[in-house]
GROMACS .gro file of C-alpha atoms in nm:
model
  267
    1MET     CA    1   3.836  -5.975   8.386
    2THR     CA    2   3.774  -6.160   8.041
    3CYS     CA    3   3.789  -6.529   7.991
    4GLY     CA    4   4.129  -6.485   7.792
    5ILE     CA    5   4.309  -6.332   8.103
    6MET     CA    6   4.140  -6.569   8.324
    7ALA     CA    7   4.279  -6.851   8.105
    8VAL     CA    8   4.635  -6.735   8.189
    9LEU     CA    9   4.569  -6.738   8.545
   10ILE     CA   10   4.471  -7.115   8.496
   11THR     CA   11   4.106  -7.071   8.580
   12SER     CA   12   3.813  -7.128   8.361
   13CYS     CA   13   3.527  -6.955   8.204
   14SER     CA   14   3.246  -7.172   8.097
   15ALA     CA   15   3.130  -7.112   7.758
   16PRO     CA   16   2.760  -7.062   7.678
   17LYS     CA   17   2.736  -7.388   7.505
   18ASP     CA   18   2.850  -7.575   7.827
   19VAL     CA   19   2.568  -7.446   8.053
   20THR     CA   20   2.269  -7.388   7.821
   21TYR     CA   21   1.993  -7.660   7.825
   22PHE     CA   22   1.784  -7.797   7.551
   23GLN     CA   23   2.011  -7.641   7.272
   24ASP     CA   24   1.855  -7.830   6.983
   25ILE     CA   25   1.491  -7.712   7.065
   26VAL     CA   26   1.324  -7.435   6.870
   27PRO     CA   27   1.001  -7.266   6.920
   28GLY     CA   28   0.689  -7.469   6.813
   29GLN     CA   29   0.907  -7.788   6.754
   30GLU     CA   30   0.736  -8.117   6.871
   31ILE     CA   31   0.963  -8.366   7.033
   32PRO     CA   32   0.821  -8.728   7.112
   33VAL     CA   33   0.859  -8.821   7.467
   34MET     CA   34   0.955  -9.168   7.599
   35SER     CA   35   0.651  -9.344   7.713
   36GLU     CA   36   0.589  -9.330   8.069
   37THR     CA   37   0.686  -9.638   8.278
   38PRO     CA   38   0.441  -9.692   8.570
   39ILE     CA   39   0.603  -9.721   8.895
   40THR     CA   40   0.530 -10.049   9.061
   41LEU     CA   41   0.541 -10.159   9.406
   42GLU     CA   42   0.851 -10.319   9.553
   43PRO     CA   43   0.946 -10.462   9.897
   44ASN     CA   44   1.014 -10.232  10.154
   45ASP     CA   45   0.802  -9.968  10.001
   46LYS     CA   46   0.562  -9.798  10.214
   47VAL     CA   47   0.199  -9.717  10.111
   48GLN     CA   48  -0.102  -9.562  10.267
   49ILE     CA   49  -0.431  -9.746  10.178
   50LEU     CA   50  -0.756  -9.567  10.267
   51VAL     CA   51  -1.098  -9.729  10.224
   52SER     CA   52  -1.385  -9.518  10.240
   53THR     CA   53  -1.762  -9.627  10.264
   54SER     CA   54  -2.094  -9.490  10.383
   55ASP     CA   55  -2.065  -9.696  10.690
   56PRO     CA   56  -1.815  -9.539  10.954
   57ARG     CA   57  -1.800  -9.882  11.135
   58LEU     CA   58  -1.664 -10.037  10.812
   59ASN     CA   59  -1.401  -9.748  10.778
   60ALA     CA   60  -1.285  -9.823  11.122
   61LEU     CA   61  -1.263 -10.191  11.024
   62PHE     CA   62  -1.054 -10.149  10.707
   63ASN     CA   63  -0.833  -9.842  10.807
   64LEU     CA   64  -0.572  -9.923  11.075
   65PRO     CA   65  -0.532  -9.572  11.243
   66VAL     CA   66  -0.183  -9.435  11.350
   67ALA     CA   67  -0.317  -9.412  11.695
   68SER     CA   68  -0.372  -9.773  11.742
   69THR     CA   69  -0.035  -9.855  11.650
   70ARG     CA   70   0.114  -9.588  11.885
   71MET     CA   71  -0.111  -9.704  12.179
   72SER     CA   72  -0.081 -10.098  12.122
   73GLY     CA   73  -0.443 -10.117  12.005
   74SER     CA   74  -0.609  -9.916  12.286
   75THR     CA   75  -0.792  -9.680  12.028
   76THR     CA   76  -1.180  -9.693  12.067
   77SER     CA   77  -1.399  -9.765  11.754
   78ALA     CA   78  -1.499  -9.406  11.761
   79ASP     CA   79  -1.143  -9.298  11.775
   80ALA     CA   80  -1.037  -9.511  11.493
   81SER     CA   81  -1.324  -9.380  11.273
   82SER     CA   82  -1.237  -9.013  11.338
   83SER     CA   83  -0.869  -9.098  11.259
   84ALA     CA   84  -0.945  -9.267  10.944
   85THR     CA   85  -1.172  -8.974  10.845
   86ASN     CA   86  -0.883  -8.734  10.890
   87GLY     CA   87  -0.644  -8.956  10.682
   88GLU     CA   88  -0.440  -9.060  10.976
   89VAL     CA   89  -0.416  -9.404  10.851
   90ALA     CA   90  -0.103  -9.625  10.952
   91PRO     CA   91   0.111  -9.724  10.663
   92TYR     CA   92   0.181 -10.065  10.520
   93THR     CA   93   0.523 -10.204  10.451
   94ILE     CA   94   0.560 -10.437  10.181
   95ASN     CA   95   0.780 -10.733  10.310
   96LYS     CA   96   1.040 -10.924  10.137
   97ALA     CA   97   0.809 -11.167   9.988
   98GLY     CA   98   0.610 -10.860   9.842
   99ASN     CA   99   0.313 -10.913  10.069
  100ILE     CA  100   0.124 -10.698  10.312
  101ASN     CA  101  -0.121 -10.804  10.590
  102PHE     CA  102  -0.450 -10.625  10.513
  103PRO     CA  103  -0.733 -10.598  10.785
  104VAL     CA  104  -1.015 -10.867  10.717
  105LEU     CA  105  -0.872 -10.962  10.365
  106GLY     CA  106  -0.554 -11.095  10.525
  107GLN     CA  107  -0.215 -11.153  10.350
  108LEU     CA  108  -0.214 -10.987   9.990
  109HIS     CA  109   0.054 -11.012   9.746
  110ILE     CA  110   0.099 -10.663   9.592
  111ALA     CA  111   0.470 -10.628   9.469
  112GLY     CA  112   0.470 -10.549   9.099
  113MET     CA  113   0.148 -10.362   9.111
  114THR     CA  114   0.100  -9.987   9.032
  115ARG     CA  115  -0.093  -9.771   9.271
  116ASP     CA  116  -0.397  -9.787   9.047
  117GLU     CA  117  -0.391 -10.178   9.020
  118LEU     CA  118  -0.356 -10.206   9.408
  119ALA     CA  119  -0.649  -9.993   9.461
  120GLU     CA  120  -0.867 -10.171   9.217
  121TYR     CA  121  -0.764 -10.491   9.353
  122ILE     CA  122  -0.857 -10.423   9.692
  123ARG     CA  123  -1.183 -10.261   9.582
  124ARG     CA  124  -1.278 -10.577   9.402
  125GLU     CA  125  -1.178 -10.807   9.693
  126LEU     CA  126  -1.392 -10.614   9.923
  127ILE     CA  127  -1.698 -10.647   9.684
  128SER     CA  128  -1.649 -11.008   9.601
  129ARG     CA  129  -1.636 -11.115   9.960
  130ASP     CA  130  -1.943 -10.902  10.022
  131LEU     CA  131  -1.752 -10.685  10.267
  132ALA     CA  132  -1.846 -10.360  10.101
  133LYS     CA  133  -2.099 -10.240   9.852
  134ASN     CA  134  -1.929  -9.952   9.668
  135PRO     CA  135  -1.611  -9.871   9.855
  136ILE     CA  136  -1.360  -9.605   9.740
  137VAL     CA  137  -0.987  -9.718   9.773
  138THR     CA  138  -0.713  -9.462   9.781
  139VAL     CA  139  -0.345  -9.549   9.767
  140GLU     CA  140  -0.064  -9.303   9.823
  141TYR     CA  141   0.311  -9.357   9.822
  142LEU     CA  142   0.494  -9.270  10.135
  143ASN     CA  143   0.862  -9.343  10.103
  144LEU     CA  144   0.927  -9.355   9.750
  145ALA     CA  145   1.225  -9.146   9.655
  146VAL     CA  146   1.532  -9.074   9.451
  147SER     CA  147   1.885  -8.953   9.536
  148VAL     CA  148   2.037  -8.652   9.370
  149MET     CA  149   2.430  -8.621   9.415
  150GLY     CA  150   2.710  -8.433   9.262
  151ALA     CA  151   2.738  -8.083   9.142
  152VAL     CA  152   2.388  -7.958   9.235
  153ASN     CA  153   2.286  -7.683   9.490
  154ARG     CA  154   2.097  -7.904   9.713
  155PRO     CA  155   2.214  -8.269   9.689
  156GLY     CA  156   1.975  -8.503   9.883
  157ARG     CA  157   1.687  -8.740   9.878
  158TYR     CA  158   1.376  -8.636   9.717
  159GLY     CA  159   1.023  -8.806   9.752
  160ILE     CA  160   0.838  -8.923   9.441
  161SER     CA  161   0.469  -8.835   9.494
  162ARG     CA  162   0.328  -8.904   9.149
  163GLU     CA  163   0.372  -9.151   8.846
  164ASP     CA  164   0.523  -8.891   8.617
  165PHE     CA  165   0.818  -8.777   8.823
  166THR     CA  166   1.106  -8.690   8.567
  167ILE     CA  167   1.474  -8.634   8.581
  168ILE     CA  168   1.383  -8.260   8.543
  169ASP     CA  169   1.169  -8.265   8.848
  170ALA     CA  170   1.450  -8.421   9.049
  171LEU     CA  171   1.708  -8.168   8.941
  172SER     CA  172   1.478  -7.885   9.007
  173ALA     CA  173   1.402  -8.018   9.352
  174ALA     CA  174   1.766  -8.035   9.410
  175GLY     CA  175   1.806  -7.654   9.312
  176ASP     CA  176   1.952  -7.714   8.948
  177LEU     CA  177   2.310  -7.798   8.874
  178THR     CA  178   2.583  -7.560   8.996
  179ILE     CA  179   2.796  -7.366   8.725
  180TYR     CA  180   3.038  -7.647   8.773
  181GLY     CA  181   2.804  -7.939   8.683
  182ARG     CA  182   2.841  -8.102   8.341
  183ARG     CA  183   2.523  -8.064   8.156
  184ASP     CA  184   2.626  -8.323   7.893
  185ASN     CA  185   2.694  -8.620   8.137
  186ILE     CA  186   2.400  -8.653   8.382
  187LYS     CA  187   2.449  -9.021   8.516
  188VAL     CA  188   2.144  -9.222   8.651
  189ILE     CA  189   2.195  -9.540   8.830
  190ARG     CA  190   1.899  -9.779   8.853
  191LYS     CA  191   1.849 -10.132   9.001
  192GLU     CA  192   1.717 -10.355   8.756
  193ASN     CA  193   1.678 -10.739   8.781
  194GLY     CA  194   1.902 -10.745   9.077
  195VAL     CA  195   2.204 -10.554   8.906
  196GLN     CA  196   2.288 -10.176   8.885
  197LYS     CA  197   2.268 -10.035   8.524
  198ALA     CA  198   2.385  -9.689   8.439
  199TYR     CA  199   2.229  -9.450   8.189
  200TYR     CA  200   2.373  -9.117   8.064
  201ILE     CA  201   2.159  -8.792   7.990
  202ASP     CA  202   2.264  -8.492   7.801
  203LEU     CA  203   2.082  -8.206   7.925
  204SER     CA  204   2.193  -7.979   7.644
  205SER     CA  205   1.994  -8.176   7.405
  206GLY     CA  206   1.617  -8.187   7.450
  207LYS     CA  207   1.563  -8.462   7.240
  208ASN     CA  208   1.834  -8.680   7.435
  209VAL     CA  209   1.651  -8.597   7.763
  210SER     CA  210   1.286  -8.669   7.655
  211GLN     CA  211   1.364  -8.982   7.465
  212SER     CA  212   1.578  -9.130   7.738
  213PRO     CA  213   1.468  -9.460   7.914
  214VAL     CA  214   1.528  -9.287   8.251
  215TYR     CA  215   1.342  -8.949   8.165
  216PHE     CA  216   1.068  -9.083   8.399
  217LEU     CA  217   1.245  -9.193   8.743
  218ARG     CA  218   1.148  -9.471   8.966
  219GLN     CA  219   1.208  -9.515   9.342
  220GLY     CA  220   1.573  -9.578   9.415
  221ASP     CA  221   1.713  -9.429   9.136
  222VAL     CA  222   2.015  -9.235   9.201
  223VAL     CA  223   2.110  -8.906   8.990
  224TYR     CA  224   2.461  -8.806   8.975
  225VAL     CA  225   2.573  -8.475   8.831
  226GLU     CA  226   2.954  -8.511   8.732
  227PRO     CA  227   3.162  -8.192   8.804
  228ASN     CA  228   3.351  -8.036   8.528
  229ASN     CA  229   3.727  -8.016   8.500
  230THR     CA  230   3.750  -7.678   8.693
  231MET     CA  231   3.570  -7.818   9.007
  232LYS     CA  232   3.779  -8.144   8.973
  233ARG     CA  233   4.114  -7.946   8.976
  234ASN     CA  234   4.002  -7.712   9.260
  235ALA     CA  235   3.883  -8.019   9.463
  236THR     CA  236   4.246  -8.152   9.481
  237PRO     CA  237   4.496  -8.028   9.766
  238ASN     CA  238   4.707  -7.855   9.525
  239GLY     CA  239   4.472  -7.831   9.204
  240ASN     CA  240   4.385  -7.452   9.273
  241ILE     CA  241   4.733  -7.322   9.392
  242TRP     CA  242   4.753  -7.114   9.073
  243SER     CA  243   4.429  -6.930   9.140
  244THR     CA  244   4.550  -6.786   9.489
  245PRO     CA  245   4.689  -6.452   9.500
  246GLY     CA  246   4.969  -6.558   9.750
  247ILE     CA  247   5.140  -6.770   9.484
  248TRP     CA  248   5.137  -6.504   9.224
  249LEU     CA  249   5.293  -6.242   9.492
  250SER     CA  250   5.555  -6.498   9.568
  251LEU     CA  251   5.655  -6.550   9.213
  252LEU     CA  252   5.652  -6.165   9.136
  253SER     CA  253   5.880  -6.119   9.450
  254SER     CA  254   6.100  -6.385   9.328
  255ALA     CA  255   6.122  -6.240   8.967
  256ILE     CA  256   6.200  -5.892   9.102
  257GLY     CA  257   6.469  -6.033   9.317
  258VAL     CA  258   6.628  -6.224   9.024
  259THR     CA  259   6.606  -5.904   8.792
  260THR     CA  260   6.766  -5.692   9.066
  261LEU     CA  261   7.048  -5.934   9.111
  262VAL     CA  262   7.109  -5.953   8.736
  263LEU     CA  263   7.117  -5.578   8.696
  264THR     CA  264   7.365  -5.551   9.000
  265LEU     CA  265   7.594  -5.801   8.836
  266THR     CA  266   7.592  -5.648   8.512
  267LYS     CA  267   7.684  -5.292   8.622
   0.00000   0.00000   0.00000
């Protein structure tokens, strides 16, 4: 059935220009990308911090194993060393003041730091206090995520595992937009300086996407895909009444009845 016929039936066919991404990009074209904004740690973020040295006893000292938190500290030193070696290190949750309590070093203010800055900060502290010679410090994100809502195939909350996590990564993780999602009006809601700020991205324009201040996402961002008019209409109780066969059969039956009556009276 063609788009023209479907229009008569009060349904909609999406034109190619409405569903095609990056329409203004041609092969070989170079498009500048918005500078990457490093993800900085915030209160309530969880991170895993692993300190590696050549001495297993130091590893056990600095790496709080998961087993110790589950067994109220009953883990032995040997168990702790093995647990740390296997990467089973308990996470640190940044408190409201932006601090964590790190073994031996005590309370550290880490809010506002990037992952690399935190790793280097702890490494320097260990060396300056003569606690370790050449430690290797690794920091991993654990609970950083963005929410994807609206007209996508798999709405939900998706984790951020790296610094350069983009709007394209988030939408891909959510299974892409449905055919009913508006490509030209993606909303990203971000908390900045204690207030919520909304940004808009037009996926039909590659330049608009790559140069958006929210091209690179941060923890807590909300990505919302607005449904098109067809989906909005169908979502209302009576919005899709004209697209059901029953209403057309009913109208046809009434029309036949009226026509029959008119013919009978004019005989």
